[in-house]
Coordinates of C-alpha atoms and ligand atoms in Angstrom, one line a residue:
X114 CA -67.8 -14.1 38.2
X115 CA -70.2 -13.2 35.4
X116 CA -72.3 -16.0 34.0
X117 CA -72.5 -16.5 30.2
X118 CA -76.0 -15.3 30.0
X119 CA -75.1 -12.0 31.6
X120 CA -72.4 -11.3 29.0
X121 CA -73.6 -9.1 26.2
X122 CA -73.5 -10.5 22.7
X123 CA -72.6 -8.1 19.9
X124 CA -74.2 -7.7 16.5
X125 CA -72.1 -5.8 13.9
X126 CA -71.9 -5.7 10.2
X127 CA -68.8 -7.4 8.7
X128 CA -68.1 -4.4 6.6
X129 CA -66.3 -1.5 8.2
X130 CA -68.0 0.9 5.7
X131 CA -71.5 -0.2 7.0
X132 CA -70.7 0.4 10.7
X133 CA -70.7 3.5 12.8
X134 CA -67.4 3.7 14.5
X135 CA -66.9 6.4 17.1
X136 CA -63.5 7.7 18.2
X137 CA -63.8 6.2 21.7
X138 CA -62.5 2.7 21.8
X139 CA -63.6 0.4 24.6
X140 CA -61.1 -2.3 23.6
X141 CA -57.8 -0.5 23.2
X142 CA -56.0 -3.4 24.9
X143 CA -57.1 -5.7 22.1
X144 CA -56.9 -3.2 19.2
X145 CA -53.3 -2.2 20.3
X146 CA -52.3 -5.9 20.2
X147 CA -53.9 -6.6 16.8
X148 CA -52.6 -3.3 15.3
X149 CA -49.1 -4.1 16.3
X150 CA -49.3 -7.5 14.6
X151 CA -50.8 -5.8 11.6
X152 CA -48.0 -3.3 11.5
X153 CA -45.4 -6.1 11.9
X154 CA -47.0 -8.0 9.0
X155 CA -46.9 -4.9 6.8
X156 CA -43.3 -4.2 7.7
X157 CA -42.5 -7.7 6.6
X158 CA -44.4 -7.3 3.3
X159 CA -47.1 -9.8 4.4
X160 CA -50.0 -7.7 3.2
X161 CA -52.7 -10.5 3.5
X162 CA -51.9 -11.0 7.1
X163 CA -51.8 -7.3 7.6
X164 CA -55.3 -6.8 6.2
X165 CA -56.6 -9.7 8.4
X166 CA -55.3 -8.1 11.6
X167 CA -56.4 -4.6 10.6
X168 CA -60.0 -5.9 10.0
X169 CA -60.0 -7.6 13.3
X170 CA -58.7 -4.5 15.0
X171 CA -61.3 -2.3 13.3
X172 CA -64.1 -4.7 14.4
X173 CA -63.0 -4.7 18.0
X174 CA -62.8 -0.8 17.9
X175 CA -66.5 -0.7 16.7
X176 CA -67.8 -2.7 19.7
X177 CA -70.0 -0.6 22.0
X178 CA -68.5 -2.0 25.3
X179 CA -65.4 -3.6 26.6
X180 CA -65.0 -7.3 25.8
X181 CA -64.3 -9.4 28.9
X182 CA -65.0 -12.9 27.7
X183 CA -64.4 -14.9 24.5
X184 CA -68.0 -16.0 24.5
X185 CA -69.1 -12.5 23.6
X186 CA -67.3 -12.9 20.3
X187 CA -69.3 -15.8 19.1
X188 CA -70.7 -15.3 15.6
X189 CA -68.7 -12.0 15.0
X190 CA -67.3 -11.5 11.5
X191 CA -63.7 -10.5 10.7
X192 CA -62.1 -12.6 13.4
X193 CA -59.8 -15.2 12.0
X194 CA -58.2 -18.0 14.0
X195 CA -55.0 -16.1 14.5
X196 CA -56.7 -12.9 15.7
X197 CA -58.9 -14.9 18.1
X198 CA -55.9 -16.6 19.6
X199 CA -54.3 -13.2 20.2
X200 CA -57.5 -11.8 21.8
X201 CA -57.8 -14.9 24.0
X202 CA -54.2 -14.4 25.2
X203 CA -54.9 -10.8 26.1
X204 CA -58.1 -11.5 27.9
X205 CA -56.6 -14.4 29.9
X206 CA -53.1 -13.0 30.6
X207 CA -53.3 -9.3 30.1
X208 CA -50.8 -9.4 27.3
X209 CA -50.3 -11.4 24.1
X210 CA -47.1 -13.4 24.1
X211 CA -46.8 -13.0 20.4
X212 CA -47.0 -9.2 20.7
X213 CA -44.5 -9.1 23.5
X214 CA -41.9 -11.2 21.6
X215 CA -42.5 -9.2 18.4
X216 CA -41.9 -5.9 20.3
X217 CA -38.6 -7.3 21.7
X218 CA -37.3 -8.7 18.5
X219 CA -34.3 -7.0 17.0
X220 CA -35.8 -7.1 13.5
X221 CA -39.0 -5.4 14.4
X222 CA -37.2 -2.7 16.3
X223 CA -34.9 -2.0 13.3
X224 CA -37.8 -2.1 10.8
X225 CA -39.7 0.5 13.0
X226 CA -36.7 2.8 13.2
X227 CA -35.7 2.6 9.6
X228 CA -39.2 2.9 8.1
X229 CA -39.6 5.8 10.4
X230 CA -37.4 7.7 7.9
X231 CA -39.6 9.5 5.4
X232 CA -38.9 7.9 2.0
X233 CA -37.9 4.5 3.4
X234 CA -40.3 1.6 2.9
X235 CA -40.3 -2.0 4.1
X236 CA -38.2 -3.3 1.1
X237 CA -35.4 -0.8 1.6
X238 CA -35.4 -1.3 5.4
X239 CA -35.2 -5.1 4.9
X240 CA -32.2 -4.7 2.5
X241 CA -30.4 -2.5 5.0
X242 CA -31.0 -4.9 7.9
X243 CA -29.6 -7.7 5.7
X244 CA -26.5 -5.5 5.4
X245 CA -26.3 -5.1 9.2
X246 CA -27.9 -1.7 9.5
X247 CA -30.2 -1.6 12.5
X248 CA -30.4 2.1 13.5
X249 CA -29.8 5.6 12.3
X250 CA -26.2 5.8 13.6
X251 CA -25.3 2.7 11.6
X252 CA -27.1 4.1 8.6
X253 CA -25.3 7.4 8.8
X254 CA -21.9 5.6 8.9
X255 CA -22.7 2.9 6.3
X256 CA -22.0 4.9 3.2
X257 CA -25.4 3.9 1.7
X258 CA -26.6 6.3 -1.0
X259 CA -29.8 8.0 0.0
X260 CA -32.2 9.6 -2.3
X261 CA -33.4 13.2 -1.8
X262 CA -36.5 12.2 0.2
X263 CA -34.5 9.9 2.4
X264 CA -31.9 12.5 3.1
X265 CA -34.6 15.0 4.1
X266 CA -36.3 12.3 6.2
X267 CA -33.1 11.5 8.0
X268 CA -32.3 15.1 8.6
X269 CA -35.8 15.8 10.1
X270 CA -36.3 12.4 11.7
X271 CA -37.3 13.6 15.2
X272 CA -39.7 16.3 14.0
X273 CA -41.4 13.9 11.5
X274 CA -41.8 11.2 14.1
X275 CA -43.5 13.7 16.5
X276 CA -47.3 13.6 16.0
X277 CA -48.8 16.6 14.3
X278 CA -51.5 18.3 16.4
X279 CA -54.9 19.7 15.1
X280 CA -53.7 23.2 15.9
X281 CA -50.6 22.7 13.7
X282 CA -52.8 21.2 10.9
X283 CA -55.0 24.3 11.1
X284 CA -51.9 26.6 11.0
X285 CA -50.7 24.8 7.9
X286 CA -54.2 24.9 6.4
X287 CA -54.1 28.7 6.6
X288 CA -50.7 28.8 4.8
X289 CA -52.0 26.5 2.1
X290 CA -55.2 28.7 1.7
X291 CA -53.0 31.8 1.4
X292 CA -50.8 30.1 -1.2
X293 CA -53.9 29.0 -3.2
X294 CA -55.5 32.5 -2.9
X295 CA -52.3 34.1 -4.1
X296 CA -52.0 32.1 -7.3
X297 CA -55.7 31.5 -8.4
X298 CA -58.6 33.4 -6.8
X299 CA -61.7 31.3 -6.0
X300 CA -59.7 28.0 -5.4
X301 CA -60.9 25.9 -2.5
X302 CA -58.9 23.9 0.0
X303 CA -60.3 21.0 2.0
X304 CA -58.6 19.2 4.9
X305 CA -58.7 15.5 4.3
X306 CA -56.9 12.5 5.8
X307 CA -57.2 11.5 9.5
X308 CA -58.0 15.1 10.7
X309 CA -61.1 15.1 8.6
X310 CA -62.2 11.9 10.4
X311 CA -61.9 13.8 13.6
X312 CA -58.5 12.5 14.8
X313 CA -56.7 14.8 17.2
X314 CA -53.2 14.0 15.9
X315 CA -51.7 12.6 12.7
X316 CA -48.4 11.6 11.0
X317 CA -49.0 14.3 8.4
X318 CA -51.6 16.8 7.1
X319 CA -53.5 16.1 3.9
X320 CA -55.2 18.7 1.7
X321 CA -57.3 18.6 -1.4
X322 CA -57.3 21.6 -3.7
X323 CA -59.9 22.4 -6.4
X324 CA -61.5 25.3 -8.3
X325 CA -65.3 25.6 -8.8
X326 CA -64.8 26.1 -12.5
X327 CA -63.8 22.9 -14.3
X328 CA -60.4 23.1 -15.9
X329 CA -59.2 26.1 -13.9
X330 CA -57.3 23.7 -11.6
X331 CA -54.9 22.7 -14.5
X332 CA -51.4 23.9 -13.7
X333 CA -52.4 24.9 -10.2
X334 CA -50.1 22.6 -8.3
X335 CA -46.7 23.9 -9.7
X336 CA -47.9 27.5 -9.0
X337 CA -48.9 26.7 -5.4
X338 CA -45.6 24.9 -4.8
X339 CA -43.6 27.7 -6.3
X340 CA -45.4 30.2 -4.1
X341 CA -44.8 28.1 -1.0
X342 CA -41.1 27.7 -2.0
X343 CA -40.6 31.4 -2.6
X344 CA -42.0 32.1 0.9
X345 CA -39.6 29.6 2.5
X346 CA -42.3 27.2 3.7
X347 CA -40.9 24.1 2.0
X348 CA -38.0 21.9 3.3
X349 CA -38.7 19.3 0.6
X350 CA -41.2 18.7 -2.1
X351 CA -41.8 16.2 -4.9
X352 CA -44.7 16.7 -7.2
X353 CA -46.2 13.8 -9.2
X354 CA -47.9 14.7 -12.4
X355 CA -51.4 13.6 -13.1
X356 CA -51.1 10.2 -14.8
X357 CA -53.5 11.1 -17.6
X358 CA -51.0 13.7 -18.8
X359 CA -48.0 11.4 -18.2
X360 CA -48.9 8.6 -20.6
X361 CA -48.4 9.1 -24.3
X362 CA -50.7 6.2 -25.4
X363 CA -54.0 7.3 -23.9
X364 CA -55.1 7.2 -20.2
X365 CA -52.7 5.2 -18.1
X366 CA -54.0 2.5 -15.8
X367 CA -53.1 3.7 -12.3
X368 CA -51.5 1.2 -9.8
X369 CA -54.3 -0.6 -8.0
X370 CA -55.3 1.8 -5.3
X371 CA -53.6 5.0 -6.5
X372 CA -55.7 7.6 -8.1
X373 CA -54.8 9.9 -11.0
X374 CA -54.7 13.2 -9.3
X375 CA -51.7 15.5 -9.3
X376 CA -50.1 15.3 -5.8
X377 CA -47.2 16.8 -3.9
X378 CA -45.5 15.0 -1.0
X379 CA -43.8 17.7 1.0
X380 CA -42.1 18.7 4.2
X381 CA -43.2 22.0 5.6
X382 CA -41.2 24.3 7.8
X383 CA -43.7 25.5 10.4
X384 CA -42.9 28.3 12.8
X385 CA -43.8 27.3 16.3
X386 CA -46.3 29.2 18.5
X387 CA -44.9 31.3 21.4
X388 CA -45.5 28.6 24.1
X389 CA -43.7 25.8 22.3
X390 CA -40.9 28.2 21.3
X391 CA -39.7 28.5 24.9
X392 CA -40.0 24.8 25.6
X393 CA -37.3 23.9 23.0
X394 CA -34.8 26.2 21.4
X395 CA -35.8 25.6 17.8
X396 CA -38.4 28.1 16.6
X397 CA -39.7 25.9 13.8
X398 CA -40.5 22.3 13.2
X399 CA -40.7 20.0 10.1
X400 CA -44.2 18.6 9.2
X401 CA -45.1 16.2 6.5
X402 CA -47.9 17.6 4.2
X403 CA -49.7 16.0 1.3
X404 CA -51.3 18.2 -1.3
X405 CA -53.6 16.9 -4.0
X406 CA -55.3 18.8 -6.8
X407 CA -58.5 17.5 -8.4
X408 CA -61.0 19.0 -10.9
X409 CA -64.3 20.0 -9.4
X410 CA -66.1 17.1 -11.2
X411 CA -64.0 14.6 -9.3
X412 CA -63.9 16.5 -6.0
X413 CA -66.4 14.4 -4.1
X414 CA -64.6 11.1 -5.0
X415 CA -61.2 12.7 -4.2
X416 CA -62.4 13.7 -0.8
X417 CA -63.6 10.2 -0.1
X418 CA -60.4 8.6 -1.3
X419 CA -58.1 11.0 0.6
X420 CA -60.1 10.9 3.8
X421 CA -59.9 7.1 4.3
X422 CA -59.2 5.3 6.5
X423 CA -57.5 2.6 4.5
X424 CA -59.6 -0.2 6.1
X425 CA -62.8 1.7 5.3
X426 CA -61.7 2.2 1.7
X427 CA -60.6 -1.5 1.3
X428 CA -63.9 -2.8 2.7
X429 CA -66.0 -0.3 0.8
X430 CA -64.5 -1.6 -2.5
X431 CA -65.3 -5.2 -1.4
X432 CA -68.9 -4.2 -0.4
X433 CA -69.5 -2.5 -3.7
X434 CA -68.0 -5.5 -5.6
X435 CA -70.4 -7.9 -3.9
X436 CA -73.3 -5.5 -4.5
X437 CA -72.4 -5.5 -8.2
X438 CA -72.1 -9.3 -8.3
X439 CA -75.4 -9.9 -6.7
X440 CA -77.3 -7.8 -9.3
X441 CA -78.4 -9.3 -12.6
X442 CA -76.1 -9.2 -15.6
X443 CA -78.2 -6.5 -17.2
X444 CA -77.9 -4.3 -14.1
X445 CA -74.2 -5.0 -14.0
X446 CA -73.8 -3.8 -17.5
X447 CA -75.7 -0.7 -16.6
X448 CA -73.4 -0.1 -13.6
X449 CA -70.3 -0.6 -15.8
X450 CA -71.6 2.0 -18.2
X451 CA -72.3 4.3 -15.3
Ligands
ATP297 P1 -52.4 9.9 9.6 O1 -53.2 10.7 10.6 O2 -51.4 9.0 10.2 O3 -51.8 10.7 8.5 P2 -54.3 9.2 7.5 O4 -55.5 8.4 7.5 O5 -54.4 10.6 7.2 O6 -53.5 8.9 8.9 P3 -52.5 9.1 5.2 O7 -51.4 8.1 4.9 O8 -52.1 10.5 5.3 O9 -53.3 8.5 6.5 O10 -53.6 8.9 4.0 C1 -54.8 9.7 4.0 C2 -55.7 9.1 2.9 O11 -55.1 9.2 1.6 C3 -55.9 7.6 3.1 O12 -57.2 7.3 3.2 C4 -55.2 6.9 1.9 O13 -56.1 5.9 1.5 C5 -55.1 8.0 0.9 N1 -53.9 7.9 0.2 C6 -52.7 7.9 0.7 N2 -51.7 7.8 -0.2 C7 -52.4 7.7 -1.4 C8 -52.0 7.6 -2.8 N3 -50.8 7.5 -3.1 N4 -53.0 7.5 -3.7 C9 -54.3 7.6 -3.3 N5 -54.7 7.7 -2.1 C10 -53.8 7.8 -1.1
MN298 MN1 -52.7 11.8 6.9
MN299 MN1 -51.0 11.6 3.8

């Protein structure tokens, strides 16, 4: 038995953006439990609960050693009553009963399967479940009308639910670089998303494209997409125009945390390497790829925004908001001007 005095107490900032978080996690038993409950909340459109569990999970991930006693958590920020209850359960019983019953529930399983289809969100999945659709088989036989994204998502379901490796991300990076070089010399491609944060796998690959000369990037996306399409690299693509250009009455206000950059949600057809080729019989696999184009003047902000993670971005906004509120009115006006 370890006495209370011997148990290390932690001191951490309550803002994820003010902490150093390494990739090794000493508390994966706790972060897995909290992340699953966050995911379940998000799948049920309970965003507030989702954020609370995500913050708690991010905090546990930032701790320098393994937590073995509730007393170590005294005074730590970001841990609500519910999260503490879950942590206590895991520390005492090895598992959280709430996590276990969630995992077993028919609704959670169906939400996972259905939202695992590219193009299907929590709302659509919920509607299908209410119509008695719990799996892909039932969906295929239901006669539901699927949009283009969902059809593609269903067709490439297994590939798209297989994590993307760093090697695959790099292979796609080379293709994107080649596309960009072919349509506008001097353009630059940056890997963003989870891979830029050092993750070894991801659910997709994210790229940001720009050109060192302001304005040259206008019209770049359709050309890149056309090149990729002509070379047979795309199984699906949907390009969303820059929202500045879209609105007729001046700049449009983007939806809360969406930015205004032109983007392309796509599915790439990636030819497999020799080793993987022999393991399965298919010589290619489908990979989700996000492309974003930004002018060079916005490039730094775009890299930040598209590198994430979501928790870091959410908390960075809160942190900056509090900084702004704690300054004088004069300074605040200056900040607004800036
Ligand atoms: P994964 O490895 O699972 O892909 P990820 O962190 O790369 O994890 P993504 O969903 O690919 O997650 O998102 C990458 C970044 O892009 C996130 O930080 C997110 O905030 C940002 N992002 C995603 N969608 C949008 C969007 N529509 N508008 C603005 N930013 C977005
Ligand atoms: Mn990503
Ligand atoms: Mn993405």
